[in-house]
mmCIF file of C-alpha atoms in Angstrom:
data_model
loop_
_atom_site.group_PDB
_atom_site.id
_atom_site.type_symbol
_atom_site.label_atom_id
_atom_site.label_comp_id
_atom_site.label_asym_id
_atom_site.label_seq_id
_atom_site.Cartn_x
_atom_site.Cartn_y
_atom_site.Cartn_z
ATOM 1 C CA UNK A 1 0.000 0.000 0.000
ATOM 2 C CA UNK A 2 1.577 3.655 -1.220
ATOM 3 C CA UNK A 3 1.785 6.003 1.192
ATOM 4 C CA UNK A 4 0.161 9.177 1.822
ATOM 5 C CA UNK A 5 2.750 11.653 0.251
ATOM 6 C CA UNK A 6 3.998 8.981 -2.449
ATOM 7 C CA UNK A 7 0.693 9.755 -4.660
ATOM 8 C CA UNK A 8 0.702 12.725 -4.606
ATOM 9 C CA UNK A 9 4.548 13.397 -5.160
ATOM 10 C CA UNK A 10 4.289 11.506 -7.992
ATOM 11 C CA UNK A 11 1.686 13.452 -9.714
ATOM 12 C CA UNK A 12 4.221 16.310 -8.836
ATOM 13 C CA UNK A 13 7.005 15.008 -10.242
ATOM 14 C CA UNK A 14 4.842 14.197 -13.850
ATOM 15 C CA UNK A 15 3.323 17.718 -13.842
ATOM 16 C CA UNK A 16 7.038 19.349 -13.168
ATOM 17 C CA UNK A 17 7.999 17.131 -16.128
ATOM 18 C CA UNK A 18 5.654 18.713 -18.811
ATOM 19 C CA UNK A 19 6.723 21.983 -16.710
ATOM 20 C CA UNK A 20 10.167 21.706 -17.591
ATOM 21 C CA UNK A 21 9.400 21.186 -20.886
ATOM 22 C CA UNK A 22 7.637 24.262 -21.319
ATOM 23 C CA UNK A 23 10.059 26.279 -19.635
ATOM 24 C CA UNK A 24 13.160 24.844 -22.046
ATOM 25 C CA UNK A 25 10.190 25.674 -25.131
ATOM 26 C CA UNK A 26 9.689 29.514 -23.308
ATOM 27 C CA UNK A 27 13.509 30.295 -22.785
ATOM 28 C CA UNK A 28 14.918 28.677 -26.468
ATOM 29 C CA UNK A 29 16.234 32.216 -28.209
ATOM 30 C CA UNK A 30 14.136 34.634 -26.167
ATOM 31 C CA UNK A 31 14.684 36.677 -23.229
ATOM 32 C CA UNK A 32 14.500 35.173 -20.110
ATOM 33 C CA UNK A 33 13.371 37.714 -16.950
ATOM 34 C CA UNK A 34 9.994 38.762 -18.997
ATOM 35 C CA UNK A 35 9.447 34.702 -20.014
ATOM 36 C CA UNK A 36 10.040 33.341 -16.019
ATOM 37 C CA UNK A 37 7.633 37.072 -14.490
ATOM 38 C CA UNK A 38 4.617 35.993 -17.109
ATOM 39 C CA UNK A 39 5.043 32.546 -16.678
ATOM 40 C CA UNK A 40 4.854 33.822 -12.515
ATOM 41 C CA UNK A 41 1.924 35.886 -13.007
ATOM 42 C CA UNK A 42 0.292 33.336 -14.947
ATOM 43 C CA UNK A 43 0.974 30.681 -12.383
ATOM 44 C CA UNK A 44 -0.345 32.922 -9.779
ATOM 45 C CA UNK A 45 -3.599 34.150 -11.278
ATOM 46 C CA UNK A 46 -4.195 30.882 -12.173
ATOM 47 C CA UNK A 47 -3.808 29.520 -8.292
ATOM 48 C CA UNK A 48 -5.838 32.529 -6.681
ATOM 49 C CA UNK A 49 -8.973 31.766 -9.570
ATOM 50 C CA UNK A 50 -8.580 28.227 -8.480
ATOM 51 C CA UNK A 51 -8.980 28.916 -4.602
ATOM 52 C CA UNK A 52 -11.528 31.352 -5.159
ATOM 53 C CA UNK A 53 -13.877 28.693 -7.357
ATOM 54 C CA UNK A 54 -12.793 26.025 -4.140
ATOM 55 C CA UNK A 55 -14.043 29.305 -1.289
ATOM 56 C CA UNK A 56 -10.665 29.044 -0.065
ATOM 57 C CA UNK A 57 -9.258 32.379 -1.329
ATOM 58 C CA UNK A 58 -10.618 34.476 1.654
ATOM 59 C CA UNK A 59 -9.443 32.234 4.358
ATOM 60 C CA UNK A 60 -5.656 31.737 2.788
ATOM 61 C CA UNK A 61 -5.586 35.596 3.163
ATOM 62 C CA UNK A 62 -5.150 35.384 6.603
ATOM 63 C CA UNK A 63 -1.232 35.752 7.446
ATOM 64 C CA UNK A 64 0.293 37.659 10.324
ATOM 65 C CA UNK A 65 3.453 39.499 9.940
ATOM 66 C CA UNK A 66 5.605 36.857 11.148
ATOM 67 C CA UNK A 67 4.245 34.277 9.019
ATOM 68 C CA UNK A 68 4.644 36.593 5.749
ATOM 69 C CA UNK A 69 8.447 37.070 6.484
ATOM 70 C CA UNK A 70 9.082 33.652 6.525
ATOM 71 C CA UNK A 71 7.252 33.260 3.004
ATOM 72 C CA UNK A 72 9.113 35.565 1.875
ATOM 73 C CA UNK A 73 12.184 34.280 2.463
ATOM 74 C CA UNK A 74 11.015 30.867 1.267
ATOM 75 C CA UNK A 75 10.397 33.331 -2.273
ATOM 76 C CA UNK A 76 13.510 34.873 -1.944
ATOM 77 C CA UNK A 77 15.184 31.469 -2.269
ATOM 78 C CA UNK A 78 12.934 30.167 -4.616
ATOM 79 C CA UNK A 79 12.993 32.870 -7.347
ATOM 80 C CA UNK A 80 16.878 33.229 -6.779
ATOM 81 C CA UNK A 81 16.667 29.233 -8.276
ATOM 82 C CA UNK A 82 15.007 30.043 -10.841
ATOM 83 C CA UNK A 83 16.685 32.636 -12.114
ATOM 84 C CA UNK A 84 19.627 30.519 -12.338
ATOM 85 C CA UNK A 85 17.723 27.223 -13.554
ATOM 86 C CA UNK A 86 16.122 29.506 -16.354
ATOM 87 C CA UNK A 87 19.369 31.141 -17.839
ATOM 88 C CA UNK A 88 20.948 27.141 -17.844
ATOM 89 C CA UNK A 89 18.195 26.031 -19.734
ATOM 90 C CA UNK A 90 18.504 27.697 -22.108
ATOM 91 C CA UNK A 91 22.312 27.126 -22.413
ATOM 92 C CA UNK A 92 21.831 23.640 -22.025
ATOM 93 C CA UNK A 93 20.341 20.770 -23.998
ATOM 94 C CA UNK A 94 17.208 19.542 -21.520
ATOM 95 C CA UNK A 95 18.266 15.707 -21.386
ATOM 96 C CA UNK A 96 21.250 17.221 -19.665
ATOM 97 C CA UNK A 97 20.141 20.226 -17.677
ATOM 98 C CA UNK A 98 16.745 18.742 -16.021
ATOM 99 C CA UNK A 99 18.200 15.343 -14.726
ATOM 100 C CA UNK A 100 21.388 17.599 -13.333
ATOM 101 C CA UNK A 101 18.724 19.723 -11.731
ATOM 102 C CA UNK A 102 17.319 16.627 -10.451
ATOM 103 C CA UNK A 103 20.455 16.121 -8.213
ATOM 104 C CA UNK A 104 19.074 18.374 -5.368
ATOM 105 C CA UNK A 105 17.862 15.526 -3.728
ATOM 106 C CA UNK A 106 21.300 14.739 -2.751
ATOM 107 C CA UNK A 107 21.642 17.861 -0.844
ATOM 108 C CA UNK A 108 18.212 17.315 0.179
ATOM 109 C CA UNK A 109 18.857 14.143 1.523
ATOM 110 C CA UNK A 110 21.970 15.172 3.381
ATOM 111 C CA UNK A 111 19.728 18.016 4.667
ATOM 112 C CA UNK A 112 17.175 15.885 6.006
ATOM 113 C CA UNK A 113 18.971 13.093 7.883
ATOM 114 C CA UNK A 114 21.343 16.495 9.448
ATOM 115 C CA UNK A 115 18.417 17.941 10.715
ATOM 116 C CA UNK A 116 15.391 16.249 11.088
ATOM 117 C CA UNK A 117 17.153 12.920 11.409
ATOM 118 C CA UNK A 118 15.001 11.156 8.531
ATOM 119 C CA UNK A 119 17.234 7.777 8.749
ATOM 120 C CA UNK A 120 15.911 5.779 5.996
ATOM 121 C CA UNK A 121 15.015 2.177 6.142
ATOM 122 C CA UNK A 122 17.072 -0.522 4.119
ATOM 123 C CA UNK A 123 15.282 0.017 0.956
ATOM 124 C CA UNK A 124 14.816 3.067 1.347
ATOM 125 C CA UNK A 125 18.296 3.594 1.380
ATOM 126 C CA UNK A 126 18.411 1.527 -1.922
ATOM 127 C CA UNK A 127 16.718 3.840 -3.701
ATOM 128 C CA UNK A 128 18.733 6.682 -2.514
ATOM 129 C CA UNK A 129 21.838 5.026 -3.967
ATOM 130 C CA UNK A 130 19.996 3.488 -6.885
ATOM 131 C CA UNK A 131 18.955 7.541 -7.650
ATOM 132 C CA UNK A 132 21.800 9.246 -6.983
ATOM 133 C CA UNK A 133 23.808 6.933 -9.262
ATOM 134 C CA UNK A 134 21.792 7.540 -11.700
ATOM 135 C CA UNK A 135 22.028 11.519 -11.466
ATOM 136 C CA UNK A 136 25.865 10.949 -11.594
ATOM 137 C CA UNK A 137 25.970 8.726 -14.689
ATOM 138 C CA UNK A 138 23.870 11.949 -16.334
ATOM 139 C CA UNK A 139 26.704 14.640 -15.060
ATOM 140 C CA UNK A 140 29.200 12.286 -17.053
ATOM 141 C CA UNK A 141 27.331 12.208 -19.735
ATOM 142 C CA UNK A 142 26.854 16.370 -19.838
ATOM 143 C CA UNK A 143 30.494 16.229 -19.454
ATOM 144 C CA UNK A 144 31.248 14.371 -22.782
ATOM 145 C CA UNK A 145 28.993 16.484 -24.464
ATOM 146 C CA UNK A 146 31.070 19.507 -23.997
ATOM 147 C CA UNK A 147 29.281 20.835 -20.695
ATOM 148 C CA UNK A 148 32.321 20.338 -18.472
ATOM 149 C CA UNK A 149 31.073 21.665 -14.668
ATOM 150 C CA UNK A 150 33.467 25.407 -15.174
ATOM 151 C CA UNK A 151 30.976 26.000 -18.125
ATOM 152 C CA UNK A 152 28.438 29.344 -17.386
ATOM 153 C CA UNK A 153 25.426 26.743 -18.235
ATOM 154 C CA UNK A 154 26.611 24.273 -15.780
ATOM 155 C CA UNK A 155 27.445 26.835 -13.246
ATOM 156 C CA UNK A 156 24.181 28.324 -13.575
ATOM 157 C CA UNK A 157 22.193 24.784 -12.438
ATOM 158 C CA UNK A 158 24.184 23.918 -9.848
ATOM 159 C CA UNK A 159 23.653 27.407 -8.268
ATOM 160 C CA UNK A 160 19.929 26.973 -8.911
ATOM 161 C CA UNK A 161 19.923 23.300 -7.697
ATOM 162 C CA UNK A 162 21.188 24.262 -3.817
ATOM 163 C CA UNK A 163 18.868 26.838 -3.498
ATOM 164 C CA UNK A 164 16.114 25.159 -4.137
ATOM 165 C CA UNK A 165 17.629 22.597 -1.910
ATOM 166 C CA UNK A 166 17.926 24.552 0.394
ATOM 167 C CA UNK A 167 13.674 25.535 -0.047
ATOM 168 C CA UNK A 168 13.153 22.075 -0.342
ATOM 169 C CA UNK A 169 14.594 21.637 3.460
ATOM 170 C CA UNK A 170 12.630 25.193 4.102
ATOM 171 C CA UNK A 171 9.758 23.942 3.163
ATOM 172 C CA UNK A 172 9.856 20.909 5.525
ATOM 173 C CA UNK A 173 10.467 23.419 8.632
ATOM 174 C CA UNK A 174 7.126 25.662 7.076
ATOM 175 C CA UNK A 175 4.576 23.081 6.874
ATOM 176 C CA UNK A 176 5.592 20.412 9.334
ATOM 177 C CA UNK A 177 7.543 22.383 12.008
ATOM 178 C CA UNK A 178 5.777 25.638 11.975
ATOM 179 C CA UNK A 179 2.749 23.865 10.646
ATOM 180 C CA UNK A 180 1.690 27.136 8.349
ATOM 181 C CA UNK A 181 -1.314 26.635 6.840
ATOM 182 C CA UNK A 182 -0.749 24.878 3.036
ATOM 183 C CA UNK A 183 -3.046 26.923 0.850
ATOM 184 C CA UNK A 184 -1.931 30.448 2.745
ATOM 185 C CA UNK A 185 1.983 29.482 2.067
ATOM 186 C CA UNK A 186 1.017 28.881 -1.820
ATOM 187 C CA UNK A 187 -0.677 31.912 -2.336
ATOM 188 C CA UNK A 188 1.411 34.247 -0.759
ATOM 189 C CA UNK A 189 4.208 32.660 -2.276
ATOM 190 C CA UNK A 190 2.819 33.270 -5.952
ATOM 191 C CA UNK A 191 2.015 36.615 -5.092
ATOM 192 C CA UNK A 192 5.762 37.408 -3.430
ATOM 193 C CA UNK A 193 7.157 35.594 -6.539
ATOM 194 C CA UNK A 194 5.710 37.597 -8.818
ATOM 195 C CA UNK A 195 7.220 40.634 -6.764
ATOM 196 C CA UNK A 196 10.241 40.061 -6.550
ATOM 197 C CA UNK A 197 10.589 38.831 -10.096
ATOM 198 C CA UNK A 198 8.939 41.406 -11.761
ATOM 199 C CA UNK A 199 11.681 43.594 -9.797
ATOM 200 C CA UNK A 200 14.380 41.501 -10.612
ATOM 201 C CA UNK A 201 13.449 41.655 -14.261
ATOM 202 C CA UNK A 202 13.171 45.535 -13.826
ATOM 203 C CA UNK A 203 16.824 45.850 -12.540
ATOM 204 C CA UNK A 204 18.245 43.516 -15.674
ATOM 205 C CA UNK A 205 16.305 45.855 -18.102
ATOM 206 C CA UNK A 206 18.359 48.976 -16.799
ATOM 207 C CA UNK A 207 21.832 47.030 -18.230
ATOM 208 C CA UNK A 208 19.525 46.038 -21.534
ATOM 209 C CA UNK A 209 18.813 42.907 -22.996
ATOM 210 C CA UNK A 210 20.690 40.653 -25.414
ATOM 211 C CA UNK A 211 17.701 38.299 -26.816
ATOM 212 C CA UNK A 212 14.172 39.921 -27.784
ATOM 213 C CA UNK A 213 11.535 38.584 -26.002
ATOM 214 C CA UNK A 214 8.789 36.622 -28.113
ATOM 215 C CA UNK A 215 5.383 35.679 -26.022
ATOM 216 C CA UNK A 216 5.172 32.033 -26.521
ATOM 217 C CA UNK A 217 1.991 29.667 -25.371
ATOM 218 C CA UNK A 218 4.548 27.893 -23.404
ATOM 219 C CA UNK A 219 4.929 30.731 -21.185
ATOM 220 C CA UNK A 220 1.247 30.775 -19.003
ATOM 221 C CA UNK A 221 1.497 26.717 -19.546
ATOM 222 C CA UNK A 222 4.801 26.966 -17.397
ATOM 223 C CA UNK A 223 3.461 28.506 -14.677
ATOM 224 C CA UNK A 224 -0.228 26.713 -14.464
ATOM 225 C CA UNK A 225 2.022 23.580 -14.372
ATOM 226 C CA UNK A 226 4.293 24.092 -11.596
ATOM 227 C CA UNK A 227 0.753 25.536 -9.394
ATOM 228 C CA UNK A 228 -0.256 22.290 -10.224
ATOM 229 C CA UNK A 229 2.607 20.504 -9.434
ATOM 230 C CA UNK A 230 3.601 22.708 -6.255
ATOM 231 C CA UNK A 231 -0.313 21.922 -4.967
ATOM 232 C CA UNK A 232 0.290 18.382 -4.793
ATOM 233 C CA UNK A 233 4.176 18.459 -3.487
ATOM 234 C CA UNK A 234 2.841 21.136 -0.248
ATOM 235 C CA UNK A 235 0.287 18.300 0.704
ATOM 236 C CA UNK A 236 2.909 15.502 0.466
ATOM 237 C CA UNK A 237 5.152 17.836 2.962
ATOM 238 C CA UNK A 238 1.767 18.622 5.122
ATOM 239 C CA UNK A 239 1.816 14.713 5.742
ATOM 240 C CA UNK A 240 3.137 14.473 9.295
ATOM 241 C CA UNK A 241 4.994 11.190 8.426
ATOM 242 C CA UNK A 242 6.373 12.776 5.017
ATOM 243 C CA UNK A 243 10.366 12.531 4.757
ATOM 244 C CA UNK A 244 11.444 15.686 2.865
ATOM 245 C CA UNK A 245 14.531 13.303 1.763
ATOM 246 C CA UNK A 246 12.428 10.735 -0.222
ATOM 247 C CA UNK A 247 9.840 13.524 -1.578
ATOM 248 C CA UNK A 248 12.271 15.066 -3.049
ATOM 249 C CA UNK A 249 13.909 11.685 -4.998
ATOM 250 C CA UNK A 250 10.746 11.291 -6.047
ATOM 251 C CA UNK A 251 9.716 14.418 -7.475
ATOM 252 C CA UNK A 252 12.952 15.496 -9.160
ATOM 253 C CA UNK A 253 12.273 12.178 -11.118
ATOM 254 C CA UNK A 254 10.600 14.276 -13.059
ATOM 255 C CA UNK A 255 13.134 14.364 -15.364
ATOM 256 C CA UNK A 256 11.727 10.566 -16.911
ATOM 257 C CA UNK A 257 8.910 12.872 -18.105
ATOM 258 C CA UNK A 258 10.771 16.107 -19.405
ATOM 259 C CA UNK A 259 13.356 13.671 -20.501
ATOM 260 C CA UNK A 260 11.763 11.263 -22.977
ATOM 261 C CA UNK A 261 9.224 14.040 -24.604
ATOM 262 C CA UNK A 262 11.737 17.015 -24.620
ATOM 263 C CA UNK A 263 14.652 14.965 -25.944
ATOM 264 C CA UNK A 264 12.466 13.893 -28.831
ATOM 265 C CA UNK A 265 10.667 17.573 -29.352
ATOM 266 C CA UNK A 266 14.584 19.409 -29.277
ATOM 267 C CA UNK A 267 16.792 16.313 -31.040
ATOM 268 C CA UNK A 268 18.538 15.897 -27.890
ATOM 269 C CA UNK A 269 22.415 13.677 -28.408
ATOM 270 C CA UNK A 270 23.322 10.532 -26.791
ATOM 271 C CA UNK A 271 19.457 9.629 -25.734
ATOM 272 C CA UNK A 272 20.669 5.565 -25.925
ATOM 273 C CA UNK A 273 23.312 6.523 -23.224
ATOM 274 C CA UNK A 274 21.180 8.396 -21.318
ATOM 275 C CA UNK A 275 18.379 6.017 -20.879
ATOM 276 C CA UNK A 276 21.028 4.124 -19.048
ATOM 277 C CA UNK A 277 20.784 6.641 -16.149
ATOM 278 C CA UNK A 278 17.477 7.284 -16.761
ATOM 279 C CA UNK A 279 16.698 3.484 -16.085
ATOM 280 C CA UNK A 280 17.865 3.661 -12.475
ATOM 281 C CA UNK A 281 15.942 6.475 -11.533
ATOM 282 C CA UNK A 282 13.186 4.872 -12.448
ATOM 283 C CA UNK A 283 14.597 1.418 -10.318
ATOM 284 C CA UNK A 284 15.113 3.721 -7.645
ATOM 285 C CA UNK A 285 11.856 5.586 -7.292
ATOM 286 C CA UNK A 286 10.048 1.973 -7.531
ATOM 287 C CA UNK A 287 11.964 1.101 -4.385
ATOM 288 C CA UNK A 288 10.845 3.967 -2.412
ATOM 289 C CA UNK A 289 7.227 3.550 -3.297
ATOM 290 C CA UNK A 290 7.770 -0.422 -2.278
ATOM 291 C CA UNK A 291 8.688 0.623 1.109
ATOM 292 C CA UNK A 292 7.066 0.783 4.125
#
């Protein structure tokens, strides 16, 4: 029998698949900061129709001062990721750049067992390995492809990757520690996002742009999906038995999805090689969702 947050982090992990194929379609020879603040605002308009429809638009409004801060800082982190994810991706091919993304889960894991002491069970611990070899056998791969780990693409997703490692961990201390209420985190989160972004896009435009920026359909898409996505990851946290370290594994397998569907879409190289790697991810998040 799955457990309570396995479900739903695996409907996360497929919907940040198609997400991270619509990002890589928004970013590919356009400008970036207007592409990830309309792909925000979309994501966010989206989420505050949907809890308004639900009646629970009105009641997620309630937030004290203390409880906003430490949103905001969760956005702070979050949209300082991003930044960095989107300017990788669209340096680097997406077979590459989304399973190297998916290596978070390392410093997740690491995270979790430091601080909430999440020891995992035997196979459990499997999977781990079984994962994280797999992620390792893809940053060989980028390698050989002429994505060495000094390059400005590579840089860029590893910078991107701890922070939202570092949220990942964040979030753990939000909704289980601090036990903030789900829907209120989300919303205000959306809304701080699309803040800070839209300033962070305003302070690039004053040293100009290199690429034009094209509107794409990809763009809304990208941000609908991750609301989707996030909506199902914050209830897998909310669980009180849910290990941050295995959540994560799972949902940063995500890259099965984006992998197979955005290789084919952008003629990805060495796909044979990669499905290699790919295979034990897959190994790996069967384990966890085996154990008890």
């Amino acid at each position: 029998m799955l457990t309570s947050w396995y479900l739903p982090t695996l409907l996360s992990a497929i919907g940040l698949g198609i997400y991270d194929i619509c990002k890589k379609h928004s970013v590919k020879d356009n400008a970036v900061m207007p592409a990830l603040f309309f792909a925000t605002l979309s994501g966010s308009l989206f989420f505050a129709l949907f809890s308004g429809i639900r009646g629970e638009l009105i009641p997620a409004l309630n937030c004290t001062v203390a409880e906003f801060l430490l949103i905001l800082l969760k956005s702070a982190l979050v949209s300082s990721s991003w930044i960095c994810v989107y300017y990788a991706m669209r340096e680097l091919p997406i077979s590459l750049a989304s399973p190297i993304r998916s290596t978070s889960p390392l410093w997740t894991m690491i995270g979790g067992i430091a601080i909430y002491r999440e020891l995992p069970t035997k196979l459990q611990a499997l999977g781990m390995v079984t994962i994280l070899v797999g992620y390792m056998l893809f940053s060989l791969l980028g390698k050989k492809e002429g994505f060495p780990w000094k390059s400005k693409g590579m840089q860029l997703i590893i910078a991107g990757t701890l922070l939202g490692a570092g949220s990942a961990l964040y979030d753990k201390f939000l909704l289980n520690t601090l036990q903030i209420d789900r829907q209120m985190l989300q919303l205000y989160f959306s809304l701080d996002l699309v803040i800070l972004l839209g300033a962070a896009w305003g302070i690039r435009a004053c040293f100009g742009h290199r690429h034009k920026f094209n509107w794409k359909w990809s763009i809304p898409a990208t941000g609908i999906l991750l609301i989707i996505a996030d909506y199902c990851y914050f209830y897998a946290v909310s669980q009180p038995e849910a290990p941050i370290s295995m959540i994560s594994l799972v949902r940063r397998c995500s890259c099965v999805v984006s992998f197979f569907i955005g290789a084919m879409i952008f003629r990805d190289k060495n796909i044979r090689k990669k499905s290699w790697a790919l295979l034990l991810l897959i190994l790996g998040a069967a384990l966890l969702a085996l154990a008890k």
